[in-house]
Coordinates of C-alpha atoms in Angstrom, one line a residue:
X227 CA 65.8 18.5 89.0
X228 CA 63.8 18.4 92.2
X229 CA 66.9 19.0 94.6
X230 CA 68.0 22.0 91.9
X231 CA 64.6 23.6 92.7
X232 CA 64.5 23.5 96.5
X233 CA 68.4 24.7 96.4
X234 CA 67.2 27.6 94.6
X235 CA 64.6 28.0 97.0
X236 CA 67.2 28.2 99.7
X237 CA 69.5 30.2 98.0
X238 CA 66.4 32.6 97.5
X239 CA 65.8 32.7 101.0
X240 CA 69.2 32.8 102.0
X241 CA 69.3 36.4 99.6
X242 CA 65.9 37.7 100.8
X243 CA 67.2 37.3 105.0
X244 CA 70.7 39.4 103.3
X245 CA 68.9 41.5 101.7
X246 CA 67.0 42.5 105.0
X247 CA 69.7 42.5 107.2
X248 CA 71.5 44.7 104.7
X249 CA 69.4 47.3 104.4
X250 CA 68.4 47.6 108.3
X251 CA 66.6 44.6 110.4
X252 CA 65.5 47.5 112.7
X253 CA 63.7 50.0 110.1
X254 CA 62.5 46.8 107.6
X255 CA 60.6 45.2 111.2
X256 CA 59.8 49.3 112.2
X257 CA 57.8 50.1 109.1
X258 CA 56.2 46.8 109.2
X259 CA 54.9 47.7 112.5
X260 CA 53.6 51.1 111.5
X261 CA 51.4 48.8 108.8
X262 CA 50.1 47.4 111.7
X263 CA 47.4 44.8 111.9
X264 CA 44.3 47.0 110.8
X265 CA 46.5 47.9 107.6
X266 CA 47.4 44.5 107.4
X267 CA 43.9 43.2 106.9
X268 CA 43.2 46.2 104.5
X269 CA 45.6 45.0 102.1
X270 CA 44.4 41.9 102.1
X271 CA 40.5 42.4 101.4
X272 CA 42.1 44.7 98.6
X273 CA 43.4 42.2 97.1
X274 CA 40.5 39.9 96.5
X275 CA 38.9 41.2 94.3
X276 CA 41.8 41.3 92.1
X277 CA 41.4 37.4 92.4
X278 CA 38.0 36.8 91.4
X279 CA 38.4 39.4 88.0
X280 CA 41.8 37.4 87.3
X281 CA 39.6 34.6 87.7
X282 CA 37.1 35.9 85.0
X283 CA 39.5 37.1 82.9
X284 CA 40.5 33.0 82.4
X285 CA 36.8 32.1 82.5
X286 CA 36.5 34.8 79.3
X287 CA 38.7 32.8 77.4
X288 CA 37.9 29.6 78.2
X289 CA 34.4 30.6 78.8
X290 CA 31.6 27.8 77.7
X291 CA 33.4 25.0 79.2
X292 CA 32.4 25.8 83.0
X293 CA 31.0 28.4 84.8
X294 CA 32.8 31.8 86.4
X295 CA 33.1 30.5 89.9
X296 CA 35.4 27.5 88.7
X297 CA 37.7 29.4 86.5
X298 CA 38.0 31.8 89.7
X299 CA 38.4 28.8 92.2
X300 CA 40.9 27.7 90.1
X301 CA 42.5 31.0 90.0
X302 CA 42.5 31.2 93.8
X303 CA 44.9 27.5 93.7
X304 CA 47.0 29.0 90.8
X305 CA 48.0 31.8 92.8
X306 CA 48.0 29.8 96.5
X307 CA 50.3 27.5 95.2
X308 CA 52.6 29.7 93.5
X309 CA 52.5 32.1 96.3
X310 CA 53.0 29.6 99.9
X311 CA 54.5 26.5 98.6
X312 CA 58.0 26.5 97.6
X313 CA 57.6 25.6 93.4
X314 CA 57.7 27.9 90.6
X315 CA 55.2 29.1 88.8
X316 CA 54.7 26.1 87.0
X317 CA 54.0 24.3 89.8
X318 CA 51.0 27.0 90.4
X319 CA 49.9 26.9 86.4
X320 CA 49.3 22.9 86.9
X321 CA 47.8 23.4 90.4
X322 CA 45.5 25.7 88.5
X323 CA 44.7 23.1 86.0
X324 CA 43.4 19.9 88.4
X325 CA 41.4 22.8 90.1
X326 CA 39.5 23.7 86.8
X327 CA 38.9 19.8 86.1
X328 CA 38.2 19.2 89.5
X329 CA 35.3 21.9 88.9
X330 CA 33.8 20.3 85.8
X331 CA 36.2 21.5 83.0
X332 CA 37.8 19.2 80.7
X333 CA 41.7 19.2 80.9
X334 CA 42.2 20.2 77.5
X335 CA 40.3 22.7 77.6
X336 CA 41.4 24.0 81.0
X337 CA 45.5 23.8 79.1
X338 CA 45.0 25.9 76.2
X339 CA 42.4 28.5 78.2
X340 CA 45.3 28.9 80.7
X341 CA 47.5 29.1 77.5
X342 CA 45.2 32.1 76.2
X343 CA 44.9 34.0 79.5
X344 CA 48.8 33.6 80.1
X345 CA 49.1 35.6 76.7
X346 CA 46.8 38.0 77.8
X347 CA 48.5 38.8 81.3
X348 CA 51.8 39.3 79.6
X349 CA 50.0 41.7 76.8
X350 CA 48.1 43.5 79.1
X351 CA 51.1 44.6 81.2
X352 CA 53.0 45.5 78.4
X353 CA 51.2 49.4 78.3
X354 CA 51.6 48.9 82.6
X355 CA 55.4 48.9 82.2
X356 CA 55.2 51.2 79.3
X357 CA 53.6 53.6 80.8
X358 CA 55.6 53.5 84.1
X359 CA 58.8 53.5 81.8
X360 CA 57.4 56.9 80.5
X361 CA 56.5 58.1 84.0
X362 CA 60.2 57.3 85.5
X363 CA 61.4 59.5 82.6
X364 CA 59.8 62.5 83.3
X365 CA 59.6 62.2 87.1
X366 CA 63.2 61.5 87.7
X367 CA 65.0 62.8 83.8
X368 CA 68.6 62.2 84.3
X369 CA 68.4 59.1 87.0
X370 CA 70.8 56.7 86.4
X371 CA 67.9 54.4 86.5
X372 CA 66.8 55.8 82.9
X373 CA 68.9 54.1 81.1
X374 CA 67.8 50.2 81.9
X375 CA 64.3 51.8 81.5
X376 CA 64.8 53.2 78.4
X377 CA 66.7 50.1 76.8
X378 CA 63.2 48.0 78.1
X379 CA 61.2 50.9 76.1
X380 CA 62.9 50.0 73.0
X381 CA 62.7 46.5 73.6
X382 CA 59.2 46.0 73.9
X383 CA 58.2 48.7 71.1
X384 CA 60.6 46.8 68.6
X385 CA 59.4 43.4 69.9
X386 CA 55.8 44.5 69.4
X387 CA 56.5 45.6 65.5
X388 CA 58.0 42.5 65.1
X389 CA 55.4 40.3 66.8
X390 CA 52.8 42.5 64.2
X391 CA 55.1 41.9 61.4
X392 CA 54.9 38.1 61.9
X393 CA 51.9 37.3 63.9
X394 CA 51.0 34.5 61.7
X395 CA 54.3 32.3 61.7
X396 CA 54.6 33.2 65.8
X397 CA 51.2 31.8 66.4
X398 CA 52.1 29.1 64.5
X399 CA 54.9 28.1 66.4
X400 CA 53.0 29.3 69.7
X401 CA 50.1 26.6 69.0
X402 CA 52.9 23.9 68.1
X403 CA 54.7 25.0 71.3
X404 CA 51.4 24.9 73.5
X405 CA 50.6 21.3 71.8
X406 CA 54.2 19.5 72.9
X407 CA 53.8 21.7 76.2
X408 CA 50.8 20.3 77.3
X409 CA 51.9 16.9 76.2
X410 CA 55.0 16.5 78.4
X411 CA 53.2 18.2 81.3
X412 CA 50.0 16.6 81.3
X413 CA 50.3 13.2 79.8
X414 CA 47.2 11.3 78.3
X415 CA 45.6 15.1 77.5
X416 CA 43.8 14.6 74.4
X417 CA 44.1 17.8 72.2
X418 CA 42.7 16.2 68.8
X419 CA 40.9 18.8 67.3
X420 CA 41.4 21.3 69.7
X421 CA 42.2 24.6 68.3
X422 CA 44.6 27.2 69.9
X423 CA 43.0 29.8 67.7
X424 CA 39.5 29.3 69.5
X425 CA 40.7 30.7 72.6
X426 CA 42.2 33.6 71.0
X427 CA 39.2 34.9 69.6
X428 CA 38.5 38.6 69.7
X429 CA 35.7 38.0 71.8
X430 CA 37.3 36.0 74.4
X431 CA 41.2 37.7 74.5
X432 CA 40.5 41.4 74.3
X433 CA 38.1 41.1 77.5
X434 CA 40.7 38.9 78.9
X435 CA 43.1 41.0 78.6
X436 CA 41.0 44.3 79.3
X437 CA 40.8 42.7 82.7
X438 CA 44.3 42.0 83.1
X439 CA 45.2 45.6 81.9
X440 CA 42.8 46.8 84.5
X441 CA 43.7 44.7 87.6
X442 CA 47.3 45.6 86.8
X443 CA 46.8 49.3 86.8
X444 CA 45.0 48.5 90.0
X445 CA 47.7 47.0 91.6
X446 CA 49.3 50.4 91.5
X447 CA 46.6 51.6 93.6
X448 CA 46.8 48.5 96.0
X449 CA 51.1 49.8 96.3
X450 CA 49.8 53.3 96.9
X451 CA 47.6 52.2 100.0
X452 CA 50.0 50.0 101.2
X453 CA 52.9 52.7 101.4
X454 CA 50.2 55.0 102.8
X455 CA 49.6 52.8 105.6
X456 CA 53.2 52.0 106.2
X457 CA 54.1 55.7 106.8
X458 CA 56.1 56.1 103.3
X459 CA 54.7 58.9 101.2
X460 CA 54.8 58.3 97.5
X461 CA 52.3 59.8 94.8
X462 CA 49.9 57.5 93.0
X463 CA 52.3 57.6 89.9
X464 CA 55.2 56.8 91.8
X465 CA 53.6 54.0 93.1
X466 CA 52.6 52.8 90.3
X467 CA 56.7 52.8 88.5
X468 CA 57.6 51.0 92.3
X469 CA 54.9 48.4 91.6
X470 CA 55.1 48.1 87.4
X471 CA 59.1 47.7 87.2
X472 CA 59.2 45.8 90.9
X473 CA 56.8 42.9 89.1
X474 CA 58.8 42.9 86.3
X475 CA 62.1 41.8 88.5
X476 CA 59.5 39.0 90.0
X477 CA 58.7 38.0 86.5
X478 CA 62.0 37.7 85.5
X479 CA 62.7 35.5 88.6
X480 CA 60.0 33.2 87.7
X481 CA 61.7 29.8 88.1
X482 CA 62.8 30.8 91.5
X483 CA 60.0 29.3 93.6
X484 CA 58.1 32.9 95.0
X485 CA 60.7 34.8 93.7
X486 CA 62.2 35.0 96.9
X487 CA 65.1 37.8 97.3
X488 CA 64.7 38.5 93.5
X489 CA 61.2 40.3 94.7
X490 CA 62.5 42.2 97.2
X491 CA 65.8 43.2 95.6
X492 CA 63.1 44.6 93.0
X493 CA 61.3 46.9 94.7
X494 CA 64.6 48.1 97.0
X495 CA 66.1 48.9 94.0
X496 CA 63.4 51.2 92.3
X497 CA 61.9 52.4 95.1
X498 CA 65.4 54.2 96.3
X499 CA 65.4 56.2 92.9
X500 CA 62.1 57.8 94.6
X501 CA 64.2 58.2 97.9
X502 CA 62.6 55.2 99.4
X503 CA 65.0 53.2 101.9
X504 CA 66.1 49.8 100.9
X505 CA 64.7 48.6 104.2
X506 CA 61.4 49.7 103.2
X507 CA 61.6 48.9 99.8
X508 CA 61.9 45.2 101.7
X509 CA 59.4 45.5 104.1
X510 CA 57.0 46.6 101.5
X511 CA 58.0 43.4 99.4
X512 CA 57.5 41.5 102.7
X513 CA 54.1 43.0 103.5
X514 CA 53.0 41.7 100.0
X515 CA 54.1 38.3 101.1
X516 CA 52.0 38.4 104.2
X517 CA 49.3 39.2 102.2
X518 CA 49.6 36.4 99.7
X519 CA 50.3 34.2 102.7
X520 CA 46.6 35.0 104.6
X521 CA 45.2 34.2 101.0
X522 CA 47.2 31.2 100.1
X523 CA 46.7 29.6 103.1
X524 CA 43.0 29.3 102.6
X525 CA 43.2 28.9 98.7
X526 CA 45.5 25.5 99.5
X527 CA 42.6 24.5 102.0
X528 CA 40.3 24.8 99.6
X529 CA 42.1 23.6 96.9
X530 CA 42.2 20.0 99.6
X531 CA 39.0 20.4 100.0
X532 CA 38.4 20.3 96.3
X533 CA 40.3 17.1 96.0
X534 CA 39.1 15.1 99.0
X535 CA 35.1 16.0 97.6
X536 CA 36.5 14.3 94.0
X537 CA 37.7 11.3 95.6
X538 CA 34.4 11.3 97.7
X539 CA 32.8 11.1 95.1
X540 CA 34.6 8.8 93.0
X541 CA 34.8 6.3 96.2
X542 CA 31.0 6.2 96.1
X543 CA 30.7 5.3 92.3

């Protein structure tokens, strides 16, 4: 399974450098340039805030067991380790999980909270891609593009009405699922008594996800600036269909560790129905990357940090 994962990885990479080299070495490493270093670190201080609100999006659901800064800490790993080192996001969601009991929150409690605010990331961009569907449709009517994008609109408005219809037999089998889950993942967790329910209370989900929904519309904002400072000129809304249906592509690419090449073939591929190059489509995917990687870096120092304080303290007992 292990050597299956890293050859994906490679074959990943191997798509992401054909990819480049495809569309134009010269004009991907040319608009990277024009970002430039200034733009560079602009994109990244953007993009910590959206960190720490992830962060208390999780803390809202699992709020009670620790306080804000751990559930944002632990965010910080999540995302450090899905983003630098080359495992899946799975290997990121457990990361996540020894961060939050490494800060005081019982593993139990840190499985089903990250259970809940999962649910209410995927919910939350359901109206993101719904509403960049909507706005491919009547930016671009007749794109060959409006097809696929119309087949997704029917898909997530008939699996919503069926997900209404039978909310209570789906939980059902979501709490069982989350149960055996956590089990086989994180052997020894104790989950007697535990209730999946209790993390998606009203109280704790809808601000959840009201955070999710909001850092996800932000994202469009963080696209916009970064075209902006790459010299490619695209509206607000544009930006916002480039970034909602280029995440999507990552998402379905998820057991590829960092979505490599599925990322960038992404946003190449919806940002030339807005006359964007494929080279910059990629270099826009890459600057992302760069991003993540002046983040992750520090987030996996931390994260050591973290670990060797635990054992410090557990030495000394």
């Amino acid at each position: 399974m292990r050597f299956l994962k890293y050859a994906i990885f490679v074959v990943g990479i191997a798509a992401l450098a054909f990819l480049a080299i495809r569309a134009g070495m010269n004009e991907v490493i040319q608009t990277l340039g024009a970002l430039g270093w200034g733009g560079f670190v602009v994109i990244t201080l953007l993009h910590v805030p959206v960190i720490v609100a992830m962060g208390l999006a999780w803390w809202s659901v699992g709020r009670g067991a620790a306080s804000p800064r751990v559930f944002v800490a632990a965010r910080l790993v999540r995302d450090s380790v899905g983003e630098v080192l080359p495992f899946s996001q799975i290997g990121g969601y457990i990361s996540g999980l020894r961060a939050a009991h490494l800060g005081g929150t019982p593993l139990s409690v840190s499985a089903l909270s990250l259970v809940g605010d999962l649910t209410a990331e995927f919910v939350a961009k359901l109206p993101y891609v719904l509403t960049a569907i909507l706005c491919l449709i009547a930016l671009l009517p007749g794109d060959r593009m409006i097809w696929p994008a119309l087949l997704a609109l029917v898909l997530i408005v008939a699996g919503s009405i069926v997900a209404l219809l039978f909310r209570q037999r789906l939980f059902a089998w979501f709490a069982n699922t989350t149960h055996r889950m956590v089990a086989n993942l994180l052997p020894g967790t104790d989950l007697t008594g535990l209730d999946l329910n209790h993390y998606f209370a009203w109280d704790r989900f809808l601000p959840a996800a009201a955070i999710q929904l909001a850092m996800w519309f932000f994202g469009a904002l963080e696209a916009w600036v970064t075209f902006h400072l790459m010299g490619v000129q695209v509206s607000v809304v544009e930006a916002l269909v480039i970034d909602a249906l280029g995440t999507t592509f990552r998402t379905l690419g998820f057991m590829v560790p960092a979505a490599a090449g599925v990322q960038e073939a992404g946003y190449a591929l919806v940002g030339m129905a807005f006359g964007i190059a494929p080279a910059r489509g990629i270099a826009f995917s890459l600057a992302r990357r760069a991003r993540d990687l002046a983040i992750g870096v520090p987030g996996l120092l931390f994260w050591q940090y973290l670990e060797a304080k635990a054992f410090r303290k557990a030495a000394s007992v």
